[in-house]
Amino acid sequence: MNRIFSGVQPTGNLHLGNYLGAIRNWVALQQEYHCIFCIVDLHALTLPQDPEQLRAQTREVTAAYIAAGIDPERCVIFNQSTVPAHAELAWLLGCLTPLGWLNRMTQFKEKAGKHREEAGLGLYGYPVLMAADILLYKATHVPVGEDQKQHLELARDLAGAFNRRYGTEFFPLPEPQILGTAARVMSLRDGTKKMSKSDTSDYSRINMTDDADTIALKIRKAKTDPQPLPATIAEAEARPEADNLLGIYAALAGLDREQTVALFAGRNFSEFKQQLADLAAEVLGRIGGEMRRLTADPGYIDAVLRRGAERANALAAPHLRQVFDIMGLLRP
Ligand code: AMP
Ligand code: TRP
């Protein structure tokens, strides 16, 4: 059976981009695939984190998965640091990673910014740990938002490099699955920047736990242009803010872009925004409420993660042992 692996960092402010670009797509996949969904806490440590908050956010992402409809019986849900093999395989793969590959990573350049010399080794090696996450389970498919495409190419390259170096076909080359009409949700304040957990303005994003009033306010304040809504896809594409809001509507309503453009062509933004706010509040209201209910019972969340860790370790351990053998590491 094909196997899916994906993950979200427990870095706070889970937003509509995380939901529409990633988590929501996973719900349907659990019927057809063997799914492993991780809370990648080791990745979160590549930037400074408050320990208490990191723990709370790890539980919050777990709650978001379950609230969105991921079944913890059917799927393996766990936090990365409970399976030591992730860090071990990352080291082994790191020894096969040319620096030239890492130097091309645009996310590192963005996150390190002007302070490249102060950026940590963890941030630089981030894509190698991500490759280890995927390859450790011999995952065949990886559903993510569009921004992770380059990292996934690196994971494929590393799988290929390992296989060639050791003359084996041990690792399958994982396929990216970039799904849906909202694989790249943009900031509400700037249609050319992606919606992000780390944006300093909370008005740039809709959080999964925002209430209906907050959602309506943020959408009302969202940047737009003075013209009425576009009549064609081509026109929409030339107007980033309009395009983004239409894309969000399409994804939430389960329509395609053509249908959505046709629905609102020539209407004014205030009317469209009202409908978008109602729709977003309806979808997120349900999930946010369920997240609050679940996080009120950390005992339940921790039990899900403990059980997930056992299952993930059982899947990972034999693969890591085989990698040790292939690479010539003695296990006396
Ligand atoms: P992160 O917030 O970086 O841990 O991302 C978790 C998942 O959400 C990944 O699959 C990302 O590709 C996806 N994602 C993050 N931001 C966006 C966005 N603005 N639009 C669509 N998907 C996103
Ligand atoms: N880098 C991903 C993100 O920030 C999260 C992630 C870590 C991931 N390991 C992964 C996603 C493995 C898919 C598969 O969005």
mmCIF file of N, CA and C in Angstrom, residues 108-195:
data_model
loop_
_atom_site.group_PDB
_atom_site.id
_atom_site.type_symbol
_atom_site.label_atom_id
_atom_site.label_comp_id
_atom_site.label_asym_id
_atom_site.label_seq_id
_atom_site.Cartn_x
_atom_site.Cartn_y
_atom_site.Cartn_z
ATOM 1 N N PHE A 108 15.636 28.772 3.316
ATOM 2 C CA PHE A 108 16.753 29.151 4.194
ATOM 3 C C PHE A 108 17.125 30.612 3.959
ATOM 4 N N LYS A 109 17.198 30.990 2.701
ATOM 5 C CA LYS A 109 17.584 32.374 2.396
ATOM 6 C C LYS A 109 16.577 33.348 3.001
ATOM 7 N N GLU A 110 15.285 33.007 2.876
ATOM 8 C CA GLU A 110 14.256 33.888 3.449
ATOM 9 C C GLU A 110 14.364 33.951 4.973
ATOM 10 N N LYS A 111 14.488 32.778 5.595
ATOM 11 C CA LYS A 111 14.467 32.754 7.065
ATOM 12 C C LYS A 111 15.742 33.316 7.657
ATOM 13 N N ALA A 112 16.877 33.082 7.014
ATOM 14 C CA ALA A 112 18.141 33.592 7.541
ATOM 15 C C ALA A 112 18.246 35.093 7.274
ATOM 16 N N GLY A 113 17.650 35.542 6.184
ATOM 17 C CA GLY A 113 17.642 36.967 5.857
ATOM 18 C C GLY A 113 19.048 37.526 5.716
ATOM 19 N N LYS A 114 19.218 38.698 6.259
ATOM 20 C CA LYS A 114 20.514 39.373 6.104
ATOM 21 C C LYS A 114 21.539 38.815 7.082
ATOM 22 N N HIS A 115 21.067 38.020 8.050
ATOM 23 C CA HIS A 115 21.980 37.574 9.119
ATOM 24 C C HIS A 115 22.433 36.137 8.884
ATOM 25 N N ARG A 116 22.914 35.871 7.710
ATOM 26 C CA ARG A 116 23.306 34.514 7.339
ATOM 27 C C ARG A 116 24.328 33.908 8.279
ATOM 28 N N GLU A 117 25.274 34.717 8.715
ATOM 29 C CA GLU A 117 26.357 34.196 9.561
ATOM 30 C C GLU A 117 25.851 33.803 10.946
ATOM 31 N N GLU A 118 24.751 34.383 11.355
ATOM 32 C CA GLU A 118 24.205 34.033 12.676
ATOM 33 C C GLU A 118 23.195 32.883 12.597
ATOM 34 N N ALA A 119 22.759 32.536 11.399
ATOM 35 C CA ALA A 119 21.764 31.470 11.258
ATOM 36 C C ALA A 119 22.367 30.150 11.743
ATOM 37 N N GLY A 120 21.521 29.313 12.344
ATOM 38 C CA GLY A 120 22.020 28.074 12.942
ATOM 39 C C GLY A 120 22.196 26.954 11.931
ATOM 40 N N LEU A 121 22.989 25.975 12.338
ATOM 41 C CA LEU A 121 23.196 24.783 11.509
ATOM 42 C C LEU A 121 21.879 24.034 11.299
ATOM 43 N N GLY A 122 21.025 24.057 12.331
ATOM 44 C CA GLY A 122 19.735 23.375 12.221
ATOM 45 C C GLY A 122 18.883 23.967 11.114
ATOM 46 N N LEU A 123 18.863 25.286 11.038
ATOM 47 C CA LEU A 123 18.064 25.943 9.996
ATOM 48 C C LEU A 123 18.605 25.588 8.609
ATOM 49 N N TYR A 124 19.915 25.526 8.522
ATOM 50 C CA TYR A 124 20.558 25.192 7.246
ATOM 51 C C TYR A 124 20.257 23.743 6.849
ATOM 52 N N GLY A 125 20.298 22.866 7.852
ATOM 53 C CA GLY A 125 20.072 21.445 7.582
ATOM 54 C C GLY A 125 18.607 21.030 7.588
ATOM 55 N N TYR A 126 17.718 21.981 7.813
ATOM 56 C CA TYR A 126 16.266 21.729 7.879
ATOM 57 C C TYR A 126 15.772 20.761 6.792
ATOM 58 N N PRO A 127 16.144 21.004 5.518
ATOM 59 C CA PRO A 127 15.620 20.114 4.468
ATOM 60 C C PRO A 127 16.142 18.685 4.572
ATOM 61 N N VAL A 128 17.301 18.496 5.198
ATOM 62 C CA VAL A 128 17.831 17.134 5.348
ATOM 63 C C VAL A 128 17.004 16.376 6.391
ATOM 64 N N LEU A 129 16.652 17.070 7.484
ATOM 65 C CA LEU A 129 15.780 16.453 8.491
ATOM 66 C C LEU A 129 14.414 16.133 7.882
ATOM 67 N N MET A 130 13.943 17.020 7.038
ATOM 68 C CA MET A 130 12.646 16.771 6.380
ATOM 69 C C MET A 130 12.739 15.553 5.453
ATOM 70 N N ALA A 131 13.839 15.417 4.743
ATOM 71 C CA ALA A 131 14.034 14.231 3.891
ATOM 72 C C ALA A 131 14.050 12.979 4.766
ATOM 73 N N ALA A 132 14.716 13.073 5.925
ATOM 74 C CA ALA A 132 14.774 11.925 6.834
ATOM 75 C C ALA A 132 13.370 11.540 7.314
ATOM 76 N N ASP A 133 12.546 12.537 7.632
ATOM 77 C CA ASP A 133 11.164 12.267 8.076
ATOM 78 C C ASP A 133 10.452 11.358 7.077
ATOM 79 N N ILE A 134 10.599 11.732 5.820
ATOM 80 C CA ILE A 134 9.847 11.065 4.756
ATOM 81 C C ILE A 134 10.439 9.693 4.451
ATOM 82 N N LEU A 135 11.767 9.661 4.297
ATOM 83 C CA LEU A 135 12.416 8.425 3.854
ATOM 84 C C LEU A 135 12.420 7.368 4.944
ATOM 85 N N LEU A 136 12.431 7.811 6.206
ATOM 86 C CA LEU A 136 12.439 6.865 7.325
ATOM 87 C C LEU A 136 11.279 5.866 7.228
ATOM 88 N N TYR A 137 10.169 6.329 6.699
ATOM 89 C CA TYR A 137 8.980 5.457 6.583
ATOM 90 C C TYR A 137 8.807 4.930 5.172
ATOM 91 N N LYS A 138 9.802 5.213 4.295
ATOM 92 C CA LYS A 138 9.686 4.856 2.875
ATOM 93 C C LYS A 138 8.369 5.365 2.308
ATOM 94 N N ALA A 139 8.034 6.615 2.679
ATOM 95 C CA ALA A 139 6.775 7.194 2.192
ATOM 96 C C ALA A 139 6.850 7.382 0.676
ATOM 97 N N THR A 140 5.722 7.170 0.020
ATOM 98 C CA THR A 140 5.676 7.299 -1.445
ATOM 99 C C THR A 140 5.050 8.625 -1.865
ATOM 100 N N HIS A 141 4.212 9.220 -1.001
ATOM 101 C CA HIS A 141 3.500 10.446 -1.347
ATOM 102 C C HIS A 141 3.551 11.433 -0.187
ATOM 103 N N VAL A 142 3.724 12.703 -0.528
ATOM 104 C CA VAL A 142 3.849 13.726 0.512
ATOM 105 C C VAL A 142 2.954 14.920 0.176
ATOM 106 N N PRO A 143 1.785 15.016 0.823
ATOM 107 C CA PRO A 143 0.874 16.132 0.551
ATOM 108 C C PRO A 143 1.263 17.380 1.341
ATOM 109 N N VAL A 144 1.623 18.434 0.623
ATOM 110 C CA VAL A 144 2.065 19.686 1.260
ATOM 111 C C VAL A 144 1.570 20.873 0.443
ATOM 112 N N GLY A 145 1.725 22.064 1.002
ATOM 113 C CA GLY A 145 1.472 23.284 0.256
ATOM 114 C C GLY A 145 2.619 23.531 -0.712
ATOM 115 N N GLU A 146 2.350 24.421 -1.628
ATOM 116 C CA GLU A 146 3.282 24.704 -2.713
ATOM 117 C C GLU A 146 4.684 25.139 -2.232
ATOM 118 N N ASP A 147 4.731 25.819 -1.072
ATOM 119 C CA ASP A 147 6.031 26.331 -0.605
ATOM 120 C C ASP A 147 7.023 25.222 -0.254
ATOM 121 N N GLN A 148 6.560 23.985 -0.130
ATOM 122 C CA GLN A 148 7.457 22.888 0.253
ATOM 123 C C GLN A 148 8.016 22.115 -0.936
ATOM 124 N N LYS A 149 7.683 22.559 -2.128
ATOM 125 C CA LYS A 149 8.083 21.838 -3.339
ATOM 126 C C LYS A 149 9.599 21.656 -3.441
ATOM 127 N N GLN A 150 10.321 22.718 -3.193
ATOM 128 C CA GLN A 150 11.774 22.639 -3.337
ATOM 129 C C GLN A 150 12.379 21.668 -2.313
ATOM 130 N N HIS A 151 11.840 21.691 -1.094
ATOM 131 C CA HIS A 151 12.332 20.750 -0.085
ATOM 132 C C HIS A 151 12.066 19.302 -0.500
ATOM 133 N N LEU A 152 10.928 19.090 -1.139
ATOM 134 C CA LEU A 152 10.604 17.726 -1.566
ATOM 135 C C LEU A 152 11.499 17.262 -2.697
ATOM 136 N N GLU A 153 11.886 18.188 -3.552
ATOM 137 C CA GLU A 153 12.827 17.814 -4.608
ATOM 138 C C GLU A 153 14.143 17.370 -3.984
ATOM 139 N N LEU A 154 14.545 18.066 -2.935
ATOM 140 C CA LEU A 154 15.780 17.672 -2.261
ATOM 141 C C LEU A 154 15.642 16.277 -1.641
ATOM 142 N N ALA A 155 14.475 15.988 -1.092
ATOM 143 C CA ALA A 155 14.246 14.657 -0.509
ATOM 144 C C ALA A 155 14.348 13.577 -1.596
ATOM 145 N N ARG A 156 13.792 13.864 -2.744
ATOM 146 C CA ARG A 156 13.899 12.910 -3.868
ATOM 147 C C ARG A 156 15.354 12.743 -4.294
ATOM 148 N N ASP A 157 16.070 13.869 -4.385
ATOM 149 C CA ASP A 157 17.476 13.806 -4.794
ATOM 150 C C ASP A 157 18.290 12.989 -3.796
ATOM 151 N N LEU A 158 17.988 13.167 -2.515
ATOM 152 C CA LEU A 158 18.741 12.423 -1.500
ATOM 153 C C LEU A 158 18.429 10.927 -1.557
ATOM 154 N N ALA A 159 17.164 10.599 -1.788
ATOM 155 C CA ALA A 159 16.806 9.178 -1.927
ATOM 156 C C ALA A 159 17.587 8.580 -3.099
ATOM 157 N N GLY A 160 17.624 9.307 -4.201
ATOM 158 C CA GLY A 160 18.355 8.842 -5.383
ATOM 159 C C GLY A 160 19.848 8.730 -5.103
ATOM 160 N N ALA A 161 20.386 9.715 -4.401
ATOM 161 C CA ALA A 161 21.830 9.708 -4.109
ATOM 162 C C ALA A 161 22.183 8.498 -3.235
ATOM 163 N N PHE A 162 21.341 8.230 -2.239
ATOM 164 C CA PHE A 162 21.589 7.069 -1.369
ATOM 165 C C PHE A 162 21.541 5.777 -2.183
ATOM 166 N N ASN A 163 20.488 5.653 -2.976
ATOM 167 C CA ASN A 163 20.323 4.419 -3.757
ATOM 168 C C ASN A 163 21.501 4.200 -4.715
ATOM 169 N N ARG A 164 21.930 5.258 -5.363
ATOM 170 C CA ARG A 164 23.063 5.129 -6.301
ATOM 171 C C ARG A 164 24.357 4.813 -5.565
ATOM 172 N N ARG A 165 24.580 5.525 -4.484
ATOM 173 C CA ARG A 165 25.832 5.367 -3.750
ATOM 174 C C ARG A 165 26.007 3.936 -3.259
ATOM 175 N N TYR A 166 24.893 3.322 -2.832
ATOM 176 C CA TYR A 166 24.994 1.976 -2.261
ATOM 177 C C TYR A 166 24.452 0.899 -3.197
ATOM 178 N N GLY A 167 24.163 1.262 -4.432
ATOM 179 C CA GLY A 167 23.705 0.276 -5.408
ATOM 180 C C GLY A 167 22.466 -0.467 -4.944
ATOM 181 N N THR A 168 21.467 0.264 -4.441
ATOM 182 C CA THR A 168 20.232 -0.379 -3.971
ATOM 183 C C THR A 168 19.017 0.407 -4.465
ATOM 184 N N GLU A 169 17.850 -0.153 -4.219
ATOM 185 C CA GLU A 169 16.617 0.611 -4.473
ATOM 186 C C GLU A 169 15.852 0.749 -3.169
ATOM 187 N N PHE A 170 16.608 0.906 -2.109
ATOM 188 C CA PHE A 170 16.002 0.879 -0.771
ATOM 189 C C PHE A 170 14.936 1.956 -0.597
ATOM 190 N N PHE A 171 15.260 3.189 -0.959
ATOM 191 C CA PHE A 171 14.289 4.271 -0.748
ATOM 192 C C PHE A 171 13.461 4.511 -2.004
ATOM 193 N N PRO A 172 12.138 4.479 -1.894
ATOM 194 C CA PRO A 172 11.318 4.946 -3.016
ATOM 195 C C PRO A 172 11.480 6.459 -3.163
ATOM 196 N N LEU A 173 11.348 6.988 -4.380
ATOM 197 C CA LEU A 173 11.429 8.436 -4.550
ATOM 198 C C LEU A 173 10.055 9.024 -4.241
ATOM 199 N N PRO A 174 9.945 9.829 -3.167
ATOM 200 C CA PRO A 174 8.621 10.327 -2.757
ATOM 201 C C PRO A 174 8.045 11.342 -3.745
ATOM 202 N N GLU A 175 6.753 11.213 -4.005
ATOM 203 C CA GLU A 175 6.048 12.118 -4.926
ATOM 204 C C GLU A 175 5.381 13.243 -4.147
ATOM 205 N N PRO A 176 5.601 14.485 -4.542
ATOM 206 C CA PRO A 176 4.840 15.582 -3.920
ATOM 207 C C PRO A 176 3.372 15.531 -4.353
ATOM 208 N N GLN A 177 2.487 15.839 -3.449
ATOM 209 C CA GLN A 177 1.068 15.994 -3.803
ATOM 210 C C GLN A 177 0.661 17.401 -3.391
ATOM 211 N N ILE A 178 0.624 18.287 -4.366
ATOM 212 C CA ILE A 178 0.258 19.675 -4.074
ATOM 213 C C ILE A 178 -1.164 19.840 -4.579
ATOM 214 N N LEU A 179 -2.096 19.891 -3.629
ATOM 215 C CA LEU A 179 -3.497 19.634 -3.965
ATOM 216 C C LEU A 179 -4.385 20.853 -3.783
ATOM 217 N N GLY A 180 -5.464 20.879 -4.536
ATOM 218 C CA GLY A 180 -6.532 21.836 -4.239
ATOM 219 C C GLY A 180 -6.328 23.193 -4.874
ATOM 220 N N THR A 181 -7.350 24.033 -4.707
ATOM 221 C CA THR A 181 -7.332 25.363 -5.316
ATOM 222 C C THR A 181 -6.630 26.375 -4.424
ATOM 223 N N ALA A 182 -6.126 25.944 -3.271
ATOM 224 C CA ALA A 182 -5.491 26.894 -2.356
ATOM 225 C C ALA A 182 -4.180 26.329 -1.826
ATOM 226 N N ALA A 183 -3.338 25.835 -2.745
ATOM 227 C CA ALA A 183 -2.042 25.289 -2.332
ATOM 228 C C ALA A 183 -1.099 26.408 -1.908
ATOM 229 N N ARG A 184 -1.470 27.638 -2.245
ATOM 230 C CA ARG A 184 -0.673 28.789 -1.835
ATOM 231 C C ARG A 184 -1.617 29.920 -1.455
ATOM 232 N N VAL A 185 -1.920 30.024 -0.170
ATOM 233 C CA VAL A 185 -2.802 31.082 0.331
ATOM 234 C C VAL A 185 -1.922 32.280 0.665
ATOM 235 N N MET A 186 -2.326 33.461 0.204
ATOM 236 C CA MET A 186 -1.480 34.635 0.382
ATOM 237 C C MET A 186 -1.960 35.480 1.575
ATOM 238 N N SER A 187 -1.093 36.378 2.002
ATOM 239 C CA SER A 187 -1.401 37.283 3.117
ATOM 240 C C SER A 187 -2.603 38.163 2.769
ATOM 241 N N LEU A 188 -3.429 38.459 3.782
ATOM 242 C CA LEU A 188 -4.585 39.344 3.544
ATOM 243 C C LEU A 188 -4.157 40.802 3.390
ATOM 244 N N ARG A 189 -2.918 41.095 3.782
ATOM 245 C CA ARG A 189 -2.418 42.472 3.700
ATOM 246 C C ARG A 189 -1.605 42.724 2.448
ATOM 247 N N ASP A 190 -1.167 41.629 1.797
ATOM 248 C CA ASP A 190 -0.283 41.765 0.640
ATOM 249 C C ASP A 190 -0.389 40.485 -0.197
ATOM 250 N N GLY A 191 -1.072 40.613 -1.334
ATOM 251 C CA GLY A 191 -1.359 39.435 -2.156
ATOM 252 C C GLY A 191 -0.148 38.814 -2.831
ATOM 253 N N THR A 192 1.027 39.390 -2.597
ATOM 254 C CA THR A 192 2.228 38.799 -3.207
ATOM 255 C C THR A 192 3.069 38.042 -2.175
ATOM 256 N N LYS A 193 2.631 38.076 -0.906
ATOM 257 C CA LYS A 193 3.379 37.391 0.164
ATOM 258 C C LYS A 193 2.540 36.246 0.687
ATOM 259 N N LYS A 194 3.162 35.101 1.021
ATOM 260 C CA LYS A 194 2.309 34.001 1.484
ATOM 261 C C LYS A 194 1.820 34.244 2.913
ATOM 262 N N MET A 195 0.642 33.727 3.183
ATOM 263 C CA MET A 195 0.118 33.790 4.550
ATOM 264 C C MET A 195 1.049 32.966 5.425
#
